[in-house]
mmCIF file of C-alpha atoms in Angstrom:
data_model
loop_
_atom_site.group_PDB
_atom_site.id
_atom_site.type_symbol
_atom_site.label_atom_id
_atom_site.label_comp_id
_atom_site.label_asym_id
_atom_site.label_seq_id
_atom_site.Cartn_x
_atom_site.Cartn_y
_atom_site.Cartn_z
ATOM 1 C CA MET A 1 -38.900 59.347 115.110
ATOM 2 C CA LYS A 2 -35.171 59.093 114.896
ATOM 3 C CA LYS A 3 -35.380 55.617 116.391
ATOM 4 C CA ILE A 4 -37.906 54.565 113.750
ATOM 5 C CA ILE A 5 -35.734 55.888 110.913
ATOM 6 C CA ALA A 6 -32.689 54.137 112.351
ATOM 7 C CA SER A 7 -34.616 50.865 112.611
ATOM 8 C CA VAL A 8 -35.742 51.144 108.984
ATOM 9 C CA LEU A 9 -32.180 51.804 107.807
ATOM 10 C CA ILE A 10 -30.865 48.826 109.771
ATOM 11 C CA SER A 11 -33.562 46.587 108.285
ATOM 12 C CA ILE A 12 -32.685 47.697 104.755
ATOM 13 C CA ILE A 13 -28.989 47.041 105.360
ATOM 14 C CA LEU A 14 -29.674 43.575 106.790
ATOM 15 C CA PHE A 15 -31.975 42.712 103.868
ATOM 16 C CA ALA A 16 -29.336 43.835 101.357
ATOM 17 C CA CYS A 17 -26.675 41.753 103.099
ATOM 18 C CA LYS A 18 -28.890 38.652 102.934
ATOM 19 C CA LYS A 19 -29.790 39.216 99.270
ATOM 20 C CA GLU A 20 -26.193 39.646 98.104
ATOM 21 C CA PRO A 21 -24.985 36.133 99.089
ATOM 22 C CA GLN A 22 -28.123 34.641 97.480
ATOM 23 C CA THR A 23 -27.338 36.455 94.229
ATOM 24 C CA THR A 24 -23.751 35.247 94.386
ATOM 25 C CA ARG A 25 -24.865 31.644 94.918
ATOM 26 C CA VAL A 26 -27.211 31.857 91.907
ATOM 27 C CA GLN A 27 -24.386 33.185 89.736
ATOM 28 C CA GLN A 28 -22.060 30.415 90.923
ATOM 29 C CA THR A 29 -24.700 27.782 90.163
ATOM 30 C CA GLN A 30 -25.226 29.174 86.678
ATOM 31 C CA SER A 31 -21.459 29.222 86.079
ATOM 32 C CA GLN A 32 -21.171 25.561 87.145
ATOM 33 C CA GLU A 33 -24.038 24.565 84.856
ATOM 34 C CA GLU A 34 -22.464 26.407 81.927
ATOM 35 C CA TYR A 35 -19.110 24.759 82.644
ATOM 36 C CA LEU A 36 -20.610 21.283 82.845
ATOM 37 C CA GLU A 37 -22.592 21.815 79.645
ATOM 38 C CA LYS A 38 -19.492 23.048 77.804
ATOM 39 C CA ASN A 39 -17.446 20.156 79.168
ATOM 40 C CA LYS A 40 -19.935 17.424 78.246
ATOM 41 C CA LEU A 41 -19.505 15.182 75.204
ATOM 42 C CA ASN A 42 -22.427 13.162 73.842
ATOM 43 C CA ILE A 43 -21.539 10.266 71.552
ATOM 44 C CA PRO A 44 -24.613 9.011 69.617
ATOM 45 C CA ASN A 45 -25.522 5.411 70.388
ATOM 46 C CA LYS A 46 -24.918 4.290 66.808
ATOM 47 C CA GLY A 47 -21.415 5.761 66.881
ATOM 48 C CA LYS A 48 -20.298 4.410 70.255
ATOM 49 C CA LEU A 49 -17.517 1.903 70.661
ATOM 50 C CA ASN A 50 -18.617 -1.668 69.976
ATOM 51 C CA SER A 51 -17.979 -4.409 72.511
ATOM 52 C CA LEU A 52 -15.531 -7.123 71.493
ATOM 53 C CA THR A 53 -17.121 -10.297 70.205
ATOM 54 C CA PRO A 54 -16.441 -13.533 72.138
ATOM 55 C CA ASN A 55 -14.093 -14.639 69.353
ATOM 56 C CA GLN A 56 -12.187 -11.335 69.394
ATOM 57 C CA LYS A 57 -11.849 -11.509 73.187
ATOM 58 C CA LYS A 58 -10.349 -14.970 72.885
ATOM 59 C CA LEU A 59 -7.855 -13.857 70.229
ATOM 60 C CA VAL A 60 -6.533 -10.891 72.239
ATOM 61 C CA GLN A 61 -6.860 -12.224 75.772
ATOM 62 C CA ASP A 62 -3.079 -12.534 76.186
ATOM 63 C CA TRP A 63 -2.177 -9.431 74.168
ATOM 64 C CA LEU A 64 -1.688 -6.881 76.959
ATOM 65 C CA GLU A 65 -0.745 -4.007 74.655
ATOM 66 C CA PHE A 66 -4.016 -4.361 72.744
ATOM 67 C CA THR A 67 -5.951 -4.456 76.022
ATOM 68 C CA ALA A 68 -4.371 -1.127 77.035
ATOM 69 C CA VAL A 69 -5.461 0.472 73.740
ATOM 70 C CA HIS A 70 -8.966 -0.951 74.117
ATOM 71 C CA GLU A 71 -9.278 0.459 77.650
ATOM 72 C CA ASN A 72 -8.119 3.838 76.333
ATOM 73 C CA MET A 73 -10.768 3.789 73.634
ATOM 74 C CA LYS A 74 -13.479 3.056 76.216
ATOM 75 C CA LEU A 75 -12.192 5.921 78.351
ATOM 76 C CA ILE A 76 -12.269 8.333 75.392
ATOM 77 C CA ASN A 77 -15.887 7.404 74.657
ATOM 78 C CA GLU A 78 -16.810 8.380 78.235
ATOM 79 C CA SER A 79 -14.497 11.389 78.460
ATOM 80 C CA THR A 80 -15.172 15.131 78.734
ATOM 81 C CA ARG A 81 -14.019 17.997 76.524
ATOM 82 C CA PHE A 82 -11.111 18.896 78.801
ATOM 83 C CA ALA A 83 -10.132 15.427 80.068
ATOM 84 C CA ILE A 84 -10.022 14.033 76.543
ATOM 85 C CA ILE A 85 -6.818 15.909 75.744
ATOM 86 C CA GLU A 86 -4.916 13.740 78.212
ATOM 87 C CA ASP A 87 -6.845 10.590 77.255
ATOM 88 C CA LEU A 88 -5.942 10.990 73.570
ATOM 89 C CA GLY A 89 -2.284 11.519 74.405
ATOM 90 C CA GLN A 90 -2.279 8.324 76.448
ATOM 91 C CA LEU A 91 -3.894 6.432 73.574
ATOM 92 C CA ALA A 92 -1.159 7.568 71.181
ATOM 93 C CA SER A 93 1.500 6.463 73.691
ATOM 94 C CA ASN A 94 -0.099 3.039 74.087
ATOM 95 C CA ILE A 95 -0.204 2.554 70.317
ATOM 96 C CA ASP A 96 3.523 3.369 70.259
ATOM 97 C CA VAL A 97 4.031 0.540 72.743
ATOM 98 C CA VAL A 98 2.021 -1.799 70.484
ATOM 99 C CA GLU A 99 4.333 -0.968 67.581
ATOM 100 C CA LYS A 100 7.490 -1.491 69.628
ATOM 101 C CA LYS A 101 6.414 -4.811 71.111
ATOM 102 C CA LYS A 102 6.213 -8.075 69.211
ATOM 103 C CA TYR A 103 2.820 -8.790 67.662
ATOM 104 C CA PRO A 104 1.183 -12.171 68.239
ATOM 105 C CA LYS A 105 2.265 -14.503 65.437
ATOM 106 C CA ASP A 106 -1.095 -14.976 63.712
ATOM 107 C CA ILE A 107 -1.926 -11.270 63.564
ATOM 108 C CA ASP A 108 1.424 -9.714 62.725
ATOM 109 C CA VAL A 109 0.197 -8.339 59.409
ATOM 110 C CA THR A 110 0.461 -5.033 57.593
ATOM 111 C CA GLN A 111 -3.296 -4.448 57.534
ATOM 112 C CA ILE A 112 -3.482 -4.401 61.348
ATOM 113 C CA ARG A 113 -0.339 -2.323 61.798
ATOM 114 C CA SER A 114 -1.524 0.281 59.300
ATOM 115 C CA ARG A 115 -4.900 0.649 61.019
ATOM 116 C CA PHE A 116 -3.221 1.152 64.381
ATOM 117 C CA LEU A 117 -1.201 3.915 62.735
ATOM 118 C CA VAL A 118 -4.392 5.520 61.388
ATOM 119 C CA LEU A 119 -5.870 5.414 64.897
ATOM 120 C CA LYS A 120 -2.788 7.060 66.387
ATOM 121 C CA THR A 121 -2.799 9.810 63.727
ATOM 122 C CA LYS A 122 -6.451 10.592 64.426
ATOM 123 C CA ALA A 123 -5.834 10.647 68.189
ATOM 124 C CA LEU A 124 -3.013 13.180 67.907
ATOM 125 C CA LYS A 125 -4.995 15.354 65.468
ATOM 126 C CA LEU A 126 -8.038 15.351 67.748
ATOM 127 C CA GLN A 127 -5.865 16.097 70.771
ATOM 128 C CA ASP A 128 -4.660 19.242 69.022
ATOM 129 C CA ASP A 129 -8.200 20.212 67.950
ATOM 130 C CA ALA A 130 -9.578 19.757 71.479
ATOM 131 C CA THR A 131 -7.284 22.511 72.775
ATOM 132 C CA ASP A 132 -8.922 25.026 70.425
ATOM 133 C CA ASP A 133 -11.935 26.634 72.119
ATOM 134 C CA SER A 134 -13.328 27.716 68.753
ATOM 135 C CA ILE A 135 -13.903 24.079 67.751
ATOM 136 C CA PRO A 136 -17.365 22.930 68.927
ATOM 137 C CA ASN A 137 -18.073 19.787 70.916
ATOM 138 C CA THR A 138 -20.029 18.356 67.996
ATOM 139 C CA PHE A 139 -16.826 18.202 65.958
ATOM 140 C CA ILE A 140 -15.007 16.386 68.769
ATOM 141 C CA GLU A 141 -17.891 13.919 69.040
ATOM 142 C CA LYS A 142 -17.846 13.157 65.303
ATOM 143 C CA GLU A 143 -14.108 12.526 65.394
ATOM 144 C CA ILE A 144 -14.520 10.101 68.287
ATOM 145 C CA VAL A 145 -17.080 8.218 66.184
ATOM 146 C CA GLU A 146 -14.540 8.033 63.330
ATOM 147 C CA MET A 147 -11.923 6.677 65.745
ATOM 148 C CA ASN A 148 -14.415 4.029 66.854
ATOM 149 C CA LYS A 149 -14.763 2.953 63.216
ATOM 150 C CA VAL A 150 -11.001 2.589 62.893
ATOM 151 C CA PHE A 151 -10.798 0.521 66.074
ATOM 152 C CA LYS A 152 -13.648 -1.641 64.795
ATOM 153 C CA SER A 153 -11.621 -2.201 61.648
ATOM 154 C CA VAL A 154 -8.604 -3.250 63.748
ATOM 155 C CA CYS A 155 -10.759 -5.835 65.562
ATOM 156 C CA TYR A 156 -12.191 -7.078 62.273
ATOM 157 C CA GLN A 157 -8.733 -7.562 60.778
ATOM 158 C CA ILE A 158 -7.537 -9.389 63.900
ATOM 159 C CA GLU A 159 -10.429 -11.811 63.563
ATOM 160 C CA GLN A 160 -9.918 -12.282 59.830
ATOM 161 C CA ALA A 161 -6.151 -12.745 60.070
ATOM 162 C CA SER A 162 -6.654 -15.439 62.694
ATOM 163 C CA SER A 163 -9.245 -17.376 60.678
ATOM 164 C CA LYS A 164 -8.319 -20.749 59.256
ATOM 165 C CA ASP A 165 -7.542 -21.190 55.567
ATOM 166 C CA ILE A 166 -6.962 -17.452 55.099
ATOM 167 C CA ASN A 167 -3.586 -16.000 54.217
ATOM 168 C CA PRO A 168 -3.276 -12.859 56.418
ATOM 169 C CA GLU A 169 -1.250 -11.004 53.766
ATOM 170 C CA GLU A 170 -4.118 -11.370 51.292
ATOM 171 C CA ILE A 171 -6.755 -9.822 53.547
ATOM 172 C CA LEU A 172 -7.666 -6.370 52.268
ATOM 173 C CA GLY A 173 -10.866 -5.600 54.151
ATOM 174 C CA ASP A 174 -13.203 -2.761 53.250
ATOM 175 C CA ILE A 175 -14.475 -1.544 56.609
ATOM 176 C CA TYR A 176 -12.541 1.704 56.689
ATOM 177 C CA LYS A 177 -11.497 4.366 54.210
ATOM 178 C CA VAL A 178 -8.967 3.202 51.634
ATOM 179 C CA ASN A 179 -7.112 6.526 51.611
ATOM 180 C CA ASP A 180 -6.414 6.340 55.342
ATOM 181 C CA ILE A 181 -5.031 2.815 54.978
ATOM 182 C CA LEU A 182 -2.811 3.817 52.063
ATOM 183 C CA ASP A 183 -1.450 6.764 54.060
ATOM 184 C CA ALA A 184 -0.696 4.433 56.938
ATOM 185 C CA GLU A 185 1.085 1.964 54.685
ATOM 186 C CA LYS A 186 3.346 4.762 53.443
ATOM 187 C CA ALA A 187 4.490 5.236 57.020
ATOM 188 C CA THR A 188 5.263 1.543 57.659
ATOM 189 C CA PRO A 189 8.865 0.353 58.085
ATOM 190 C CA THR A 190 10.948 -0.331 54.973
ATOM 191 C CA LYS A 191 10.821 -4.094 55.496
ATOM 192 C CA GLN A 192 7.018 -4.039 55.391
ATOM 193 C CA LYS A 193 7.011 -1.770 52.328
ATOM 194 C CA LEU A 194 9.195 -4.258 50.470
ATOM 195 C CA SER A 195 6.799 -7.027 51.455
ATOM 196 C CA ILE A 196 3.858 -5.049 50.054
ATOM 197 C CA GLN A 197 5.716 -4.289 46.804
ATOM 198 C CA LYS A 198 6.669 -7.948 46.426
ATOM 199 C CA ALA A 199 3.052 -8.999 46.858
ATOM 200 C CA LYS A 200 1.921 -6.495 44.221
ATOM 201 C CA LYS A 201 4.431 -7.847 41.695
ATOM 202 C CA GLN A 202 3.175 -11.394 42.019
ATOM 203 C CA LYS A 203 1.176 -12.310 38.938
ATOM 204 C CA LEU A 204 -2.053 -14.231 39.013
ATOM 205 C CA PRO A 205 -1.952 -17.618 37.229
ATOM 206 C CA LYS A 206 -3.082 -17.377 33.634
ATOM 207 C CA LYS A 207 -6.277 -19.137 32.640
ATOM 208 C CA PRO A 208 -5.727 -22.039 30.200
ATOM 209 C CA PHE A 209 -6.405 -21.130 26.569
ATOM 210 C CA LYS A 210 -9.548 -22.687 25.231
ATOM 211 C CA ALA A 211 -9.730 -23.054 21.468
ATOM 212 C CA VAL A 212 -12.936 -21.930 19.804
ATOM 213 C CA GLN A 213 -14.383 -24.579 17.534
ATOM 214 C CA PRO A 214 -15.547 -23.286 14.103
ATOM 215 C CA LYS A 215 -19.234 -23.479 13.459
ATOM 216 C CA ASN A 216 -20.444 -25.934 10.788
ATOM 217 C CA ASN A 217 -22.304 -24.228 7.970
#
C-alpha cells in the first residue's frame, strides 16, 4: 500500500514538473506576441511614401545628400515603434547635412529649403512623441503620413524648379500646408529672408489705361 501511495505521489510530482515549463512557454509566447503587436506600425497604403518619378530620379541622381534623406524616409515607413526613434534622429541629422552642403544650382531655392526644414521639425517632434508610451501607435502612423506629404512636396518643388521657362523664385506650390511653409521661412538664414522681402516689394506692371468712349445718344 505504501508503495502504491509513493508511486502516485511521484507521478503527481512528475506531471506537475512537466506542466510548469509548458505554462511558462505559453506565457513567453503571449508576451512576445504582445510585444510584437505593440511594436508594429501600419502605414495605410494611401499614406505611404511615393516612389520618385523618372524625371525626379534624373534630377537628383548626383545629389547624394538628397539620396540619404530619401533612404531615411523609406526606412521610417518600414520602421517599428521602438526603432523609429533612432531612424527619426538620423533623418534630422541628414537634413542638417543637406543644409550645410551646397545645393545643386537649379534647385537652390527657398521653397525647397523651407520644406526640408518643415520635414526636420516634424521628425524631431515625432521622435520626442515616440518615447512617450501613452501616445498610441495610430498617432505615430498619422504623423509618418504627414511627413510623407512634406517629402512629396519637396520632390514636387525640385521638379518644378528644374523645369524650363520657370523662374524658381516665383514657384509657390500648394501641395503642403501654407502655415508650415511660412514657419519654415521664418527660420531661414538672413540672406534668404532679405531675398523674400525683396521679391514681395516688387510691383506688378500696371495695365495700360483704356479710355471709355462716351455713348452716342
